[in-house]
Amino acid sequence: MDDVTPKPGRVTPVAASAERAGDAAVAPPSRNETIKADSRFLRGTLGEELDQTAFGGLSEDASQLVKFHGMYVQDDRDLRPERAKRQLDRAYAFMARLRIPAGVLTPRQYRALDQLATERANGSLRFTTRQTIQFHGIIKSNVRAALQAIDAALLDTIAACGDVNRNVMAAANPYRSRAHAEAAEAATRLSAHFLPRTGAWREIFIGEERARGGEPEHEPIYGATYLPRKFKIAIAVPPANDVDVFAQDLGFVAIVRDGAIRGYDVLAGGGMGMTHGESDTYPRVGDVLGYCSADRLLEVAEAVLTTQRDFGDRSNRRRARLKYTIDARGLDWFKAEIGRRMSAPLEPARPFAFVTHDDEPGWTRGADGLHHLTLYVENGRVADRDGSALKSALAAIAGLEDFAESGRFVITPNQNLVIARASEAERAQIEQILDAHRVGRAVSPLRRGAMACVALPTCGLALAESERYLPDLVTRIDAILARHGLEEQPFTIRMTGCPNGCARPYLAEIGLVGRGPGRYNLMLGGAADGSRLNVLYRENLADAEILAALEPVLAAYATARHDGERFGDFTRRAGWLAGG
Ligand code: SRM
Ligand code: SF4
């Protein structure tokens, strides 16, 4: 095999398929592989189908392809029963997800997105667990206009979904330190490096003509069938692990000396998704592979991504993530394979330590005298409701005259927002605007550490509520905490409406994973720094059962915890978890 693989450096997709063809045990590729291969670099019938607005959705094949362009065809699941009764089609609409490396936007860009939410989507913006923004409820006839507004704001949705490298995360707020700035810059470089080269997005949604007579299109890194599955990269800057580096296909932990990033510890094989009842699917934390100097970032990333491209399972999409490739072939094999694709081996990993994977809401001041507000945003949903006009407040802040030029909005991997680079006077104005719009900043430590995925009504895979349920559950758990004198104690609690793990629930001290309508698995024992998976504590619980199951453990924690001991560590040490 060595003879078809140039070394060092890039392994081409052509060489890769030659390798795959030599493997007699390859199972037939999944339907998605054919859709990709036949799509003429992600075009398929998308353009034609978008023109047919009588049907609000897309064909099955086009629904798969549109993901590569950052969109999903969804329908409002609340409306399904009523519409079915009336024999109407589902209420189809598109979800669009932006690509925002490191989550950094200018206030001007944010204002354009705010307007788009009002004019073309369901009136809200949704900060995601990967530092970007989603819009829900874009009807088909609005899709092109929405994407053109995004393009006009110098943003795009390319590769935000699909079997490609997704939005690249970096420790929140590049304006916090030089190392944070370097991490954000590295995330932007990685995102650009792995951006699909096809012109399909611009042609189909923006209306640009394809250049005639030019070079035939090709994807130098991906090839015509892209990756077997989604691929996720994040860069952490210790001591914060806000990006949840252990949950990524490929993670980089910045090793900082004299304030600058000298290199990275490289992690691979993290991932959250699993399927209930299928024990060969599971969440996994990434393995530390070794260290590379900062200038080798792209080389190392390409070695890992192309290894997954060439050896990931293309027949069974449930087992197609890098974590399964590593487990199926072994970590030693994986290290050797990426070694073949690099100019030099990784060095031994350097020590690093995390203290948290949460955000710390509130104002901080940088060395340059500028102020940064980490604003808690419940489950990342930006809307005007329940007496609090968060959407209007953020739009007003983004419109502050000088701040519109010099300020920044940075979305965090915990679905919050850093309003960055405010002067002393702007800080006062921002506070005033938040007060005037009744945007509360005082939240309990439990709520601050809470995160829920979108789930119902838009997510087609949700088995149970999440975003619409967790806030209320937190209120009731807070009451239990108060009864036991734990109201000032930090916790992480994360909920998802299904086992796919979009809010990374398997890394929380308290994880709740949807099983069916109103029913959840309760997981306990995650680490406060996101470095350890929790374990199943009780299965298939309804609302009252969740509270009843939690209260005795919390009561014991209140009386028997060691000094400074976190809840996740306590549940393990004190024997609450079988095998913990
Ligand atoms: Fe996710 C699928 C929402 C982060 C694992 N995710 C979905 C879809 C697109 C449902 C679908 O396939 O039809 C959800 C759209 C819901 C909606 O109505 O908006 C969805 N995922 C989200 C977001 C918006 C959750 C949030 O509340 O913020 C996050 C968007 C991230 C982004 O901006 O790119 C989101 N998803 C994640 C994460 C966390 C992360 O990336 O750090 C994970 C776990 C990490 C991982 O990938 O292992 C995650 N989402 C999944 C999976 C399971 C993948 C797997 O390997 O099994 C699916 C289902 C799938 O891919 O088949 C999924
Ligand atoms: Fe949907 Fe499940 Fe992801 Fe929640 S975890 S957004 S329910 S796919």
CSV table of N, CA, C and O in Angstrom, one decimal, residues 64-144:
chain,number,residue,atom,x,y,z
A,64,GLN,N,-30.7,14.9,1.7
A,64,GLN,CA,-29.4,14.6,2.2
A,64,GLN,C,-28.3,15.6,1.7
A,64,GLN,O,-27.4,16.0,2.4
A,65,LEU,N,-28.4,16.0,0.4
A,65,LEU,CA,-27.4,16.9,-0.1
A,65,LEU,C,-27.4,18.3,0.5
A,65,LEU,O,-26.4,18.9,0.7
A,66,VAL,N,-28.7,18.7,0.8
A,66,VAL,CA,-28.8,20.1,1.3
A,66,VAL,C,-28.0,20.3,2.6
A,66,VAL,O,-27.6,21.4,3.0
A,67,LYS,N,-27.8,19.2,3.3
A,67,LYS,CA,-27.1,19.2,4.6
A,67,LYS,C,-25.7,19.8,4.4
A,67,LYS,O,-25.2,20.5,5.2
A,68,PHE,N,-25.0,19.3,3.3
A,68,PHE,CA,-23.7,19.8,3.1
A,68,PHE,C,-23.6,21.3,2.9
A,68,PHE,O,-22.6,21.9,3.0
A,69,HIS,N,-24.8,21.9,2.5
A,69,HIS,CA,-24.9,23.3,2.4
A,69,HIS,C,-25.4,24.0,3.6
A,69,HIS,O,-25.8,25.2,3.6
A,70,GLY,N,-25.4,23.2,4.7
A,70,GLY,CA,-25.7,23.8,6.0
A,70,GLY,C,-27.2,23.9,6.4
A,70,GLY,O,-27.6,24.6,7.3
A,71,MET,N,-28.0,23.1,5.7
A,71,MET,CA,-29.5,23.1,5.9
A,71,MET,C,-30.1,21.7,6.1
A,71,MET,O,-29.6,20.7,5.6
A,72,TYR,N,-31.2,21.7,6.8
A,72,TYR,CA,-32.0,20.5,7.0
A,72,TYR,C,-33.4,20.8,6.6
A,72,TYR,O,-33.9,21.9,6.9
A,73,VAL,N,-34.1,19.9,6.0
A,73,VAL,CA,-35.5,20.0,5.8
A,73,VAL,C,-36.1,19.4,7.1
A,73,VAL,O,-35.8,18.3,7.5
A,74,GLN,N,-36.9,20.3,7.8
A,74,GLN,CA,-37.6,19.9,9.0
A,74,GLN,C,-39.1,20.1,8.9
A,74,GLN,O,-39.6,20.7,7.9
A,75,ASP,N,-39.9,19.7,9.9
A,75,ASP,CA,-41.3,20.1,9.9
A,75,ASP,C,-41.6,20.4,11.4
A,75,ASP,O,-41.0,19.9,12.3
A,76,ASP,N,-42.6,21.2,11.6
A,76,ASP,CA,-43.0,21.5,12.9
A,76,ASP,C,-43.8,20.3,13.5
A,76,ASP,O,-44.9,20.1,13.1
A,77,ARG,N,-43.2,19.6,14.4
A,77,ARG,CA,-43.8,18.4,14.9
A,77,ARG,C,-45.0,18.7,15.8
A,77,ARG,O,-45.8,17.8,16.0
A,78,ASP,N,-45.1,19.9,16.4
A,78,ASP,CA,-46.3,20.2,17.1
A,78,ASP,C,-47.5,20.1,16.2
A,78,ASP,O,-48.6,19.9,16.7
A,79,LEU,N,-47.3,20.5,15.0
A,79,LEU,CA,-48.5,20.6,14.1
A,79,LEU,C,-48.8,19.3,13.4
A,79,LEU,O,-49.8,19.2,12.6
A,80,ARG,N,-47.9,18.2,13.5
A,80,ARG,CA,-48.1,17.0,12.8
A,80,ARG,C,-49.5,16.4,13.0
A,80,ARG,O,-50.2,16.1,12.0
A,81,PRO,N,-50.0,16.2,14.2
A,81,PRO,CA,-51.2,15.5,14.4
A,81,PRO,C,-52.4,16.2,13.7
A,81,PRO,O,-53.2,15.6,13.0
A,82,GLU,N,-52.5,17.5,14.0
A,82,GLU,CA,-53.6,18.3,13.4
A,82,GLU,C,-53.5,18.3,11.9
A,82,GLU,O,-54.6,18.1,11.2
A,83,ARG,N,-52.3,18.4,11.3
A,83,ARG,CA,-52.2,18.4,9.8
A,83,ARG,C,-52.5,17.0,9.3
A,83,ARG,O,-53.1,16.9,8.2
A,84,ALA,N,-52.1,16.0,10.0
A,84,ALA,CA,-52.4,14.6,9.5
A,84,ALA,C,-53.9,14.4,9.5
A,84,ALA,O,-54.5,13.9,8.5
A,85,LYS,N,-54.6,14.9,10.5
A,85,LYS,CA,-56.1,14.8,10.6
A,85,LYS,C,-56.7,15.4,9.4
A,85,LYS,O,-57.7,14.9,8.9
A,86,ARG,N,-56.1,16.6,9.1
A,86,ARG,CA,-56.7,17.3,7.9
A,86,ARG,C,-56.1,16.9,6.6
A,86,ARG,O,-56.3,17.6,5.6
A,87,GLN,N,-55.4,15.8,6.6
A,87,GLN,CA,-54.7,15.3,5.4
A,87,GLN,C,-53.9,16.3,4.7
A,87,GLN,O,-53.9,16.3,3.4
A,88,LEU,N,-53.2,17.1,5.4
A,88,LEU,CA,-52.3,18.1,4.9
A,88,LEU,C,-50.9,17.5,4.9
A,88,LEU,O,-50.5,16.7,5.8
A,89,ASP,N,-50.0,18.0,4.0
A,89,ASP,CA,-48.6,17.7,4.1
A,89,ASP,C,-48.1,18.2,5.5
A,89,ASP,O,-48.6,19.1,6.1
A,90,ARG,N,-46.9,17.7,5.9
A,90,ARG,CA,-46.3,18.3,7.1
A,90,ARG,C,-45.9,19.7,6.8
A,90,ARG,O,-45.8,20.2,5.7
A,91,ALA,N,-45.8,20.5,7.9
A,91,ALA,CA,-45.5,21.9,7.8
A,91,ALA,C,-43.9,22.1,7.6
A,91,ALA,O,-43.2,22.4,8.6
A,92,TYR,N,-43.5,21.8,6.4
A,92,TYR,CA,-42.1,21.8,6.1
A,92,TYR,C,-41.4,23.2,6.2
A,92,TYR,O,-42.1,24.2,5.8
A,93,ALA,N,-40.2,23.2,6.7
A,93,ALA,CA,-39.4,24.5,6.7
A,93,ALA,C,-38.0,24.1,6.9
A,93,ALA,O,-37.7,22.9,7.3
A,94,PHE,N,-37.1,24.9,6.5
A,94,PHE,CA,-35.7,24.6,6.6
A,94,PHE,C,-35.0,25.2,7.9
A,94,PHE,O,-35.4,26.3,8.3
A,95,MET,N,-34.1,24.4,8.4
A,95,MET,CA,-33.2,24.9,9.4
A,95,MET,C,-31.9,25.3,8.7
A,95,MET,O,-31.4,24.5,7.9
A,96,ALA,N,-31.3,26.4,8.9
A,96,ALA,CA,-30.0,26.8,8.3
A,96,ALA,C,-29.0,27.1,9.4
A,96,ALA,O,-29.4,27.8,10.4
A,97,ARG,N,-27.8,26.5,9.3
A,97,ARG,CA,-26.8,26.6,10.3
A,97,ARG,C,-25.6,27.3,9.7
A,97,ARG,O,-25.1,26.9,8.6
A,98,LEU,N,-25.1,28.4,10.3
A,98,LEU,CA,-23.9,29.1,9.8
A,98,LEU,C,-22.6,28.4,10.1
A,98,LEU,O,-22.5,27.6,11.1
A,99,ARG,N,-21.6,28.8,9.3
A,99,ARG,CA,-20.3,28.4,9.6
A,99,ARG,C,-19.6,29.6,10.2
A,99,ARG,O,-19.4,30.6,9.5
A,100,ILE,N,-19.3,29.5,11.5
A,100,ILE,CA,-18.6,30.7,12.2
A,100,ILE,C,-17.4,30.2,13.0
A,100,ILE,O,-17.6,29.9,14.2
A,101,PRO,N,-16.3,30.0,12.3
A,101,PRO,CA,-15.1,29.4,13.1
A,101,PRO,C,-14.9,30.3,14.3
A,101,PRO,O,-14.9,31.5,14.3
A,102,ALA,N,-14.7,29.6,15.5
A,102,ALA,CA,-14.4,30.2,16.8
A,102,ALA,C,-15.6,31.1,17.2
A,102,ALA,O,-15.4,31.8,18.2
A,103,GLY,N,-16.7,31.1,16.5
A,103,GLY,CA,-17.9,31.8,17.0
A,103,GLY,C,-17.8,33.3,16.9
A,103,GLY,O,-18.6,34.0,17.5
A,104,VAL,N,-16.9,33.9,16.1
A,104,VAL,CA,-16.7,35.4,16.2
A,104,VAL,C,-17.4,36.1,15.0
A,104,VAL,O,-17.2,35.8,13.9
A,105,LEU,N,-18.2,37.1,15.5
A,105,LEU,CA,-19.0,37.9,14.5
A,105,LEU,C,-18.7,39.4,14.8
A,105,LEU,O,-18.5,39.7,16.0
A,106,THR,N,-18.8,40.2,13.8
A,106,THR,CA,-18.9,41.6,14.0
A,106,THR,C,-20.3,42.0,14.4
A,106,THR,O,-21.3,41.3,14.0
A,107,PRO,N,-20.5,43.1,15.2
A,107,PRO,CA,-21.8,43.5,15.5
A,107,PRO,C,-22.7,43.7,14.2
A,107,PRO,O,-23.9,43.5,14.2
A,108,ARG,N,-22.1,44.2,13.2
A,108,ARG,CA,-22.8,44.4,11.9
A,108,ARG,C,-23.3,43.1,11.4
A,108,ARG,O,-24.5,43.0,10.9
A,109,GLN,N,-22.5,42.1,11.4
A,109,GLN,CA,-22.9,40.8,10.9
A,109,GLN,C,-24.1,40.3,11.8
A,109,GLN,O,-25.1,39.8,11.3
A,110,TYR,N,-23.9,40.5,13.1
A,110,TYR,CA,-25.0,40.0,14.0
A,110,TYR,C,-26.3,40.7,13.7
A,110,TYR,O,-27.4,40.1,13.7
A,111,ARG,N,-26.2,42.0,13.4
A,111,ARG,CA,-27.5,42.8,13.1
A,111,ARG,C,-28.1,42.2,11.8
A,111,ARG,O,-29.4,42.1,11.7
A,112,ALA,N,-27.3,41.9,10.8
A,112,ALA,CA,-27.9,41.3,9.6
A,112,ALA,C,-28.6,40.0,9.9
A,112,ALA,O,-29.7,39.7,9.4
A,113,LEU,N,-28.0,39.2,10.8
A,113,LEU,CA,-28.6,37.9,11.2
A,113,LEU,C,-29.8,38.1,12.0
A,113,LEU,O,-30.8,37.3,11.8
A,114,ASP,N,-29.8,39.1,12.8
A,114,ASP,CA,-31.0,39.4,13.6
A,114,ASP,C,-32.2,39.7,12.7
A,114,ASP,O,-33.3,39.3,12.9
A,115,GLN,N,-31.9,40.5,11.7
A,115,GLN,CA,-32.9,40.9,10.7
A,115,GLN,C,-33.4,39.7,9.9
A,115,GLN,O,-34.6,39.6,9.7
A,116,LEU,N,-32.5,38.9,9.6
A,116,LEU,CA,-32.9,37.7,8.8
A,116,LEU,C,-33.8,36.8,9.7
A,116,LEU,O,-34.8,36.3,9.1
A,117,ALA,N,-33.5,36.7,11.0
A,117,ALA,CA,-34.4,35.9,11.8
A,117,ALA,C,-35.8,36.4,11.8
A,117,ALA,O,-36.8,35.7,11.8
A,118,THR,N,-35.9,37.7,11.8
A,118,THR,CA,-37.3,38.4,11.8
A,118,THR,C,-38.0,38.2,10.4
A,118,THR,O,-39.1,37.9,10.4
A,119,GLU,N,-37.2,38.4,9.4
A,119,GLU,CA,-37.8,38.5,8.1
A,119,GLU,C,-38.0,37.2,7.4
A,119,GLU,O,-38.9,37.0,6.5
A,120,ARG,N,-37.1,36.3,7.6
A,120,ARG,CA,-37.1,35.0,6.8
A,120,ARG,C,-37.2,33.8,7.6
A,120,ARG,O,-37.3,32.7,7.0
A,121,ALA,N,-37.1,33.8,8.9
A,121,ALA,CA,-37.1,32.6,9.8
A,121,ALA,C,-38.3,32.7,10.8
A,121,ALA,O,-39.2,33.5,10.6
A,122,ASN,N,-38.1,32.0,11.9
A,122,ASN,CA,-39.2,32.0,12.9
A,122,ASN,C,-39.1,33.1,14.0
A,122,ASN,O,-39.8,33.0,15.0
A,123,GLY,N,-38.3,34.1,13.7
A,123,GLY,CA,-38.2,35.2,14.6
A,123,GLY,C,-37.2,35.0,15.8
A,123,GLY,O,-37.0,35.9,16.6
A,124,SER,N,-36.5,33.9,15.8
A,124,SER,CA,-35.5,33.7,16.8
A,124,SER,C,-34.2,33.3,16.2
A,124,SER,O,-34.2,32.8,15.1
A,125,LEU,N,-33.1,33.5,16.9
A,125,LEU,CA,-31.8,32.9,16.6
A,125,LEU,C,-31.5,31.9,17.6
A,125,LEU,O,-31.9,32.0,18.8
A,126,ARG,N,-30.7,30.9,17.2
A,126,ARG,CA,-30.3,29.8,18.2
A,126,ARG,C,-28.8,29.6,18.2
A,126,ARG,O,-28.3,29.2,17.2
A,127,PHE,N,-28.2,30.0,19.3
A,127,PHE,CA,-26.8,29.8,19.5
A,127,PHE,C,-26.6,28.3,19.8
A,127,PHE,O,-27.3,27.7,20.6
A,128,THR,N,-25.7,27.6,19.1
A,128,THR,CA,-25.5,26.2,19.2
A,128,THR,C,-24.4,25.8,20.1
A,128,THR,O,-23.5,26.6,20.4
A,129,THR,N,-24.3,24.5,20.3
A,129,THR,CA,-23.2,23.9,21.1
A,129,THR,C,-21.9,23.8,20.4
A,129,THR,O,-20.9,23.4,20.9
A,130,ARG,N,-21.9,24.3,19.1
A,130,ARG,CA,-20.7,24.4,18.3
A,130,ARG,C,-20.4,25.8,17.9
A,130,ARG,O,-19.8,26.1,16.9
A,131,GLN,N,-20.8,26.7,18.8
A,131,GLN,CA,-20.3,28.1,18.6
A,131,GLN,C,-20.9,28.8,17.3
A,131,GLN,O,-20.2,29.6,16.8
A,132,THR,N,-22.0,28.3,16.9
A,132,THR,CA,-22.6,29.0,15.7
A,132,THR,C,-24.0,29.3,15.9
A,132,THR,O,-24.5,29.3,17.1
A,133,ILE,N,-24.7,29.7,14.8
A,133,ILE,CA,-26.1,30.2,14.9
A,133,ILE,C,-26.9,29.4,14.0
A,133,ILE,O,-26.5,29.1,12.8
A,134,GLN,N,-28.1,29.0,14.4
A,134,GLN,CA,-29.1,28.3,13.6
A,134,GLN,C,-30.3,29.2,13.4
A,134,GLN,O,-30.7,29.9,14.4
A,135,PHE,N,-30.9,29.1,12.3
A,135,PHE,CA,-32.3,29.7,12.1
A,135,PHE,C,-33.2,28.5,11.8
A,135,PHE,O,-32.9,27.6,11.1
A,136,HIS,N,-34.4,28.6,12.4
A,136,HIS,CA,-35.4,27.6,12.2
A,136,HIS,C,-36.6,28.2,11.4
A,136,HIS,O,-36.8,29.5,11.5
A,137,GLY,N,-37.4,27.4,10.7
A,137,GLY,CA,-38.6,27.9,10.2
A,137,GLY,C,-38.5,28.7,8.9
A,137,GLY,O,-39.3,29.6,8.6
A,138,ILE,N,-37.4,28.5,8.1
A,138,ILE,CA,-37.3,29.2,6.8
A,138,ILE,C,-38.1,28.4,5.8
A,138,ILE,O,-37.8,27.3,5.5
A,139,ILE,N,-39.1,29.0,5.3
A,139,ILE,CA,-39.9,28.3,4.3
A,139,ILE,C,-39.2,28.3,3.0
A,139,ILE,O,-38.3,29.2,2.7
A,140,LYS,N,-39.5,27.3,2.2
A,140,LYS,CA,-38.7,27.0,1.0
A,140,LYS,C,-38.5,28.3,0.1
A,140,LYS,O,-37.4,28.6,-0.4
A,141,SER,N,-39.6,29.0,-0.1
A,141,SER,CA,-39.5,30.2,-1.0
A,141,SER,C,-38.6,31.3,-0.4
A,141,SER,O,-38.2,32.2,-1.1
A,142,ASN,N,-38.2,31.1,0.9
A,142,ASN,CA,-37.3,32.1,1.5
A,142,ASN,C,-35.9,31.7,1.6
A,142,ASN,O,-35.0,32.4,2.0
A,143,VAL,N,-35.6,30.4,1.2
A,143,VAL,CA,-34.3,29.9,1.4
A,143,VAL,C,-33.2,30.7,0.7
A,143,VAL,O,-32.2,31.1,1.3
A,144,ARG,N,-33.4,30.9,-0.6
A,144,ARG,CA,-32.4,31.6,-1.3
A,144,ARG,C,-32.2,33.1,-0.8
A,144,ARG,O,-31.1,33.5,-0.6
